[in-house]
Short mmCIF file of C-alpha atoms in Angstrom, two decimals:
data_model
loop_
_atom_site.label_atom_id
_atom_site.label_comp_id
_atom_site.label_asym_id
_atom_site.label_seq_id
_atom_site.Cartn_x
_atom_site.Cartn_y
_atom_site.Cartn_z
CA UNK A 1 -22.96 -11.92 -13.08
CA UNK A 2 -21.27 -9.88 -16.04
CA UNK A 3 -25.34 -8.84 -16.60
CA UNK A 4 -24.54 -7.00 -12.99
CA UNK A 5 -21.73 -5.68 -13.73
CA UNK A 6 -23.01 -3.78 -16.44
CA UNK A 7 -25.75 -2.36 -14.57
CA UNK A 8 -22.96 -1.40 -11.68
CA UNK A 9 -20.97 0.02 -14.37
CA UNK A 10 -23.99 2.25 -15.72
CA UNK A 11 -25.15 3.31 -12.25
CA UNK A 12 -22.14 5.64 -11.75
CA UNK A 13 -22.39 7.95 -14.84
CA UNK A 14 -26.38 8.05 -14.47
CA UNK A 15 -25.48 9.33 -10.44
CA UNK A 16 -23.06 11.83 -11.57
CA UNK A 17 -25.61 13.08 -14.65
CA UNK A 18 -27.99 13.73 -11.86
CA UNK A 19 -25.93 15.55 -9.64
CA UNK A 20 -25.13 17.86 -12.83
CA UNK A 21 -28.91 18.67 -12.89
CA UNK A 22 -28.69 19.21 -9.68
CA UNK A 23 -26.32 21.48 -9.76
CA UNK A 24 -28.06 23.36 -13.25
CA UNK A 25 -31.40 23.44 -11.27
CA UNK A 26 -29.77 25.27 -8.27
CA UNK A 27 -27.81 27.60 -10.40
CA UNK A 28 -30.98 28.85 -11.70
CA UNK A 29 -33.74 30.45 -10.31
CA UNK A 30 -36.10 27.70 -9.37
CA UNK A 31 -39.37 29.67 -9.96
CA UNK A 32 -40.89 26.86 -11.18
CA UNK A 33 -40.06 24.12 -8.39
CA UNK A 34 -42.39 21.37 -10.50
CA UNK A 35 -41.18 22.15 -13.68
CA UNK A 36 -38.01 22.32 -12.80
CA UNK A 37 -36.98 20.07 -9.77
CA UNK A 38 -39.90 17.45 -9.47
CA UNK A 39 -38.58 15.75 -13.44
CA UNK A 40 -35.05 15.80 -11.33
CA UNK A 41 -36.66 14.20 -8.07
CA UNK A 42 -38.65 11.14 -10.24
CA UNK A 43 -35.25 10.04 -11.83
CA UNK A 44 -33.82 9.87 -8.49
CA UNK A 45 -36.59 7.66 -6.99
CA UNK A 46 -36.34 5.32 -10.03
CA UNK A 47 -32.81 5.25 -10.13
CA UNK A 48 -32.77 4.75 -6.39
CA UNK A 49 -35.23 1.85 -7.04
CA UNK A 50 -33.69 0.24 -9.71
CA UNK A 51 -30.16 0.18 -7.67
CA UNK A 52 -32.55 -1.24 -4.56
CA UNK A 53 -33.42 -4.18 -6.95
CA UNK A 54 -30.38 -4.56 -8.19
CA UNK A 55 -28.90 -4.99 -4.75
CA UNK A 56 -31.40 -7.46 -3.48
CA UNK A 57 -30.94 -9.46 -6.65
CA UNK A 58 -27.51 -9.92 -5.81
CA UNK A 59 -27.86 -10.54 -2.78
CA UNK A 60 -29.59 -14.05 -3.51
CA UNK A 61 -27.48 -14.80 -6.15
CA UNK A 62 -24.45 -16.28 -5.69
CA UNK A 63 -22.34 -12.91 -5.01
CA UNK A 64 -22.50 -12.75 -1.29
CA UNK A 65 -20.26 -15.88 -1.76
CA UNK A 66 -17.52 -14.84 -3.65
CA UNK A 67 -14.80 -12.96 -2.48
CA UNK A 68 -15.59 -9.14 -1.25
CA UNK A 69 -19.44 -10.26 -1.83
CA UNK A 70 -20.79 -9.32 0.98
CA UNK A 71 -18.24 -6.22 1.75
CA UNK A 72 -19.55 -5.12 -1.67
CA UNK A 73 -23.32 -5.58 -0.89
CA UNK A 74 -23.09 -3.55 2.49
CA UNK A 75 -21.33 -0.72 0.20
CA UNK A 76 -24.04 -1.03 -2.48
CA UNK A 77 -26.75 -0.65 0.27
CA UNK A 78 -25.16 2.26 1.99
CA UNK A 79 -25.26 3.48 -1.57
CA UNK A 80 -29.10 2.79 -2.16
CA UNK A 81 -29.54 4.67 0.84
CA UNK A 82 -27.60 7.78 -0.30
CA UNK A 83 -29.77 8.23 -3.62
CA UNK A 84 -32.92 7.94 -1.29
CA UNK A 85 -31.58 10.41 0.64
CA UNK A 86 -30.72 12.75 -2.64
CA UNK A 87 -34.51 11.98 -3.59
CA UNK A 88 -35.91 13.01 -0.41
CA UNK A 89 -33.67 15.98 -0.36
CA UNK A 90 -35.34 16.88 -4.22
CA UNK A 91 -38.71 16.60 -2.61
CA UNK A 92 -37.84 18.68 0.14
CA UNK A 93 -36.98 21.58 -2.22
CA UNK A 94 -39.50 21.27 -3.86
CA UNK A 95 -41.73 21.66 -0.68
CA UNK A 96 -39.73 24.52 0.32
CA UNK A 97 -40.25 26.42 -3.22
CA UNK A 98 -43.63 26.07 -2.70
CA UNK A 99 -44.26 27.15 1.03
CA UNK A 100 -44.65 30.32 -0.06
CA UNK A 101 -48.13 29.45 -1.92
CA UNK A 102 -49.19 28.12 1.68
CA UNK A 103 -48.16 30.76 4.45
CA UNK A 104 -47.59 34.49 4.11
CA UNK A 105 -44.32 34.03 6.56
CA UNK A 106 -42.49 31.43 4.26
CA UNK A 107 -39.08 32.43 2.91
CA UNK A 108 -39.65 33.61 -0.63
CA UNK A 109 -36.06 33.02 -1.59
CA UNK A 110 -34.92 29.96 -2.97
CA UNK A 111 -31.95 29.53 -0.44
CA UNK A 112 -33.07 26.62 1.89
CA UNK A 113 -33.96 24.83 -1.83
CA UNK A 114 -30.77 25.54 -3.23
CA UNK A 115 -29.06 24.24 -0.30
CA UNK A 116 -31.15 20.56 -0.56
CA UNK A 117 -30.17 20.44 -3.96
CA UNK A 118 -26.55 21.02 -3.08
CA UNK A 119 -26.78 18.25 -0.45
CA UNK A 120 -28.71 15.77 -3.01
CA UNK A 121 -26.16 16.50 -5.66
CA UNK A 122 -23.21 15.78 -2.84
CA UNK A 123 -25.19 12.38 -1.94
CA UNK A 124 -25.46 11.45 -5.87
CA UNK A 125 -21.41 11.95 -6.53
CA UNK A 126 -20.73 9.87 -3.18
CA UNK A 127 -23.56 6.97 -4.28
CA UNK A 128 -21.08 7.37 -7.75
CA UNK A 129 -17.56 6.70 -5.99
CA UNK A 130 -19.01 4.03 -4.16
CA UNK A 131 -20.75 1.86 -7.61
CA UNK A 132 -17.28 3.44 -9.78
CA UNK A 133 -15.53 1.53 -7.29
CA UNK A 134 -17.76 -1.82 -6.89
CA UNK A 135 -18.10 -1.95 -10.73
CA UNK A 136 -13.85 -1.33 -11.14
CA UNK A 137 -13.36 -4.11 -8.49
CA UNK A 138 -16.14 -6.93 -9.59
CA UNK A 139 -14.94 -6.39 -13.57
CA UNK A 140 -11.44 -7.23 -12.30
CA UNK A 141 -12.28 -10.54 -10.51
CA UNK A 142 -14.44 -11.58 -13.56
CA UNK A 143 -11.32 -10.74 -15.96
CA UNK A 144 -9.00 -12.98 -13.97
CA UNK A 145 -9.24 -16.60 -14.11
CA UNK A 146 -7.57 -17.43 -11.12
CA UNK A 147 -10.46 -14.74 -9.32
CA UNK A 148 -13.05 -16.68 -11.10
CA UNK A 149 -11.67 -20.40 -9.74
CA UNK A 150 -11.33 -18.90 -6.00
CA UNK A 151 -15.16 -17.46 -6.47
CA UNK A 152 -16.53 -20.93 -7.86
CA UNK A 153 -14.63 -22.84 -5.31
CA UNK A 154 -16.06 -19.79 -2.47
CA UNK A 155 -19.92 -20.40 -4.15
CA UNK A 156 -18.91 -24.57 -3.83
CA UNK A 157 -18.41 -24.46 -0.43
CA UNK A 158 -21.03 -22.02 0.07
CA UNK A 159 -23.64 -24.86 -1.38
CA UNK A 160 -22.18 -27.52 0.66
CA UNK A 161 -22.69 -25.45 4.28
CA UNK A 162 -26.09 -24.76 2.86
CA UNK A 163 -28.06 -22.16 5.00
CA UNK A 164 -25.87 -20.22 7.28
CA UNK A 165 -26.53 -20.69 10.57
CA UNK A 166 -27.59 -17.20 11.92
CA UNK A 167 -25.68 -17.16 15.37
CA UNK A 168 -27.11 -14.92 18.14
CA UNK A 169 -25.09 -12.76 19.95
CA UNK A 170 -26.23 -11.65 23.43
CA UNK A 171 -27.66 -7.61 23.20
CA UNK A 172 -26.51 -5.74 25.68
CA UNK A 173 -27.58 -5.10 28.80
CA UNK A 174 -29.85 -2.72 29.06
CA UNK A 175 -29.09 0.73 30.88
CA UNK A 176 -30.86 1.98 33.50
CA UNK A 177 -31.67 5.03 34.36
CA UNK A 178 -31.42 6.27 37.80
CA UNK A 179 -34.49 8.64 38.25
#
């Protein structure tokens, strides 16, 4: 677990390194969206990856046991999400950066790019609160012993139900539509 923690831990300064590129790339003038945003756009998909991985590892570990386990995986996976988003949001600038090699009426300004950019950067410092905050409150539990009983007892009992019973609630009823 302490091997997660240190990824968690090195997730949030990578996020918020990203979102400073971000933020360098739209300052400038983005003539050169591959150059300049597509380097930008890769790191995002691999970090976005590597926090993907990281999630679904803990996920069949022994974490959605312990205390705030699976509170903390739904956060992490909202997370994942958000860097997706911040890489799809790279690509998209770089799409619109390059319209303009495609069709005459494209906008030849960099506005619509600079405004993705701003959006991915946003996404990247929110994806950073959100591991800052995982990483602050899984260090904790593993620095106190008393955290670390209540999560081996938590994992105990966990083993002992075995396989949770996945209980069906009844979907709801379906609306019609009066045509």
């Amino acid at each position: 677990m302490t091997e997660h923690t240190r990824l968690l831990g090195e997730v949030a300064p990578a996020l918020e390194e990203l979102s400073a590129e971000a933020a360098r790339i739209r300052a400038g003038e983005i003539a050169k969206p591959f150059r300049e945003i597509v380097p930008l756009s890769l790191r995002v998909h691999e970090l976005a990856m590597r926090c993907t991985q990281q999630a679904h590892d803990l996920s069949t570990s022994q974490y959605p046991a312990m205390r705030d386990g699976a509170e903390n995986l739904a956060l992490l996976a909202g997370a994942c999400a958000q860097i997706s988003l911040a890489a799809t949001l790279c690509n998209l600038a770089v799409h619109h950066r390059t319209e303009i090699l495609a069709y005459e009426d494209a906008d030849a300004t960099p506005a619509t790019s600079r405004d993705q950019l701003r959006r991915a950067g946003d996404e990247l410092q929110t994806a950073a609160k959100c591991y800052r905050a995982v990483a602050q409150r899984l260090s904790r539990r593993l620095a106190s012993f008393p955290a670390q009983a209540e999560d081996r007892q938590l994992v105990a009992e966990a083993r002992h139900r075995g396989p949770q019973q996945v209980t069906s609630t009844p979907s709801a009823p379906a609306v019609r539509r009066h045509v």
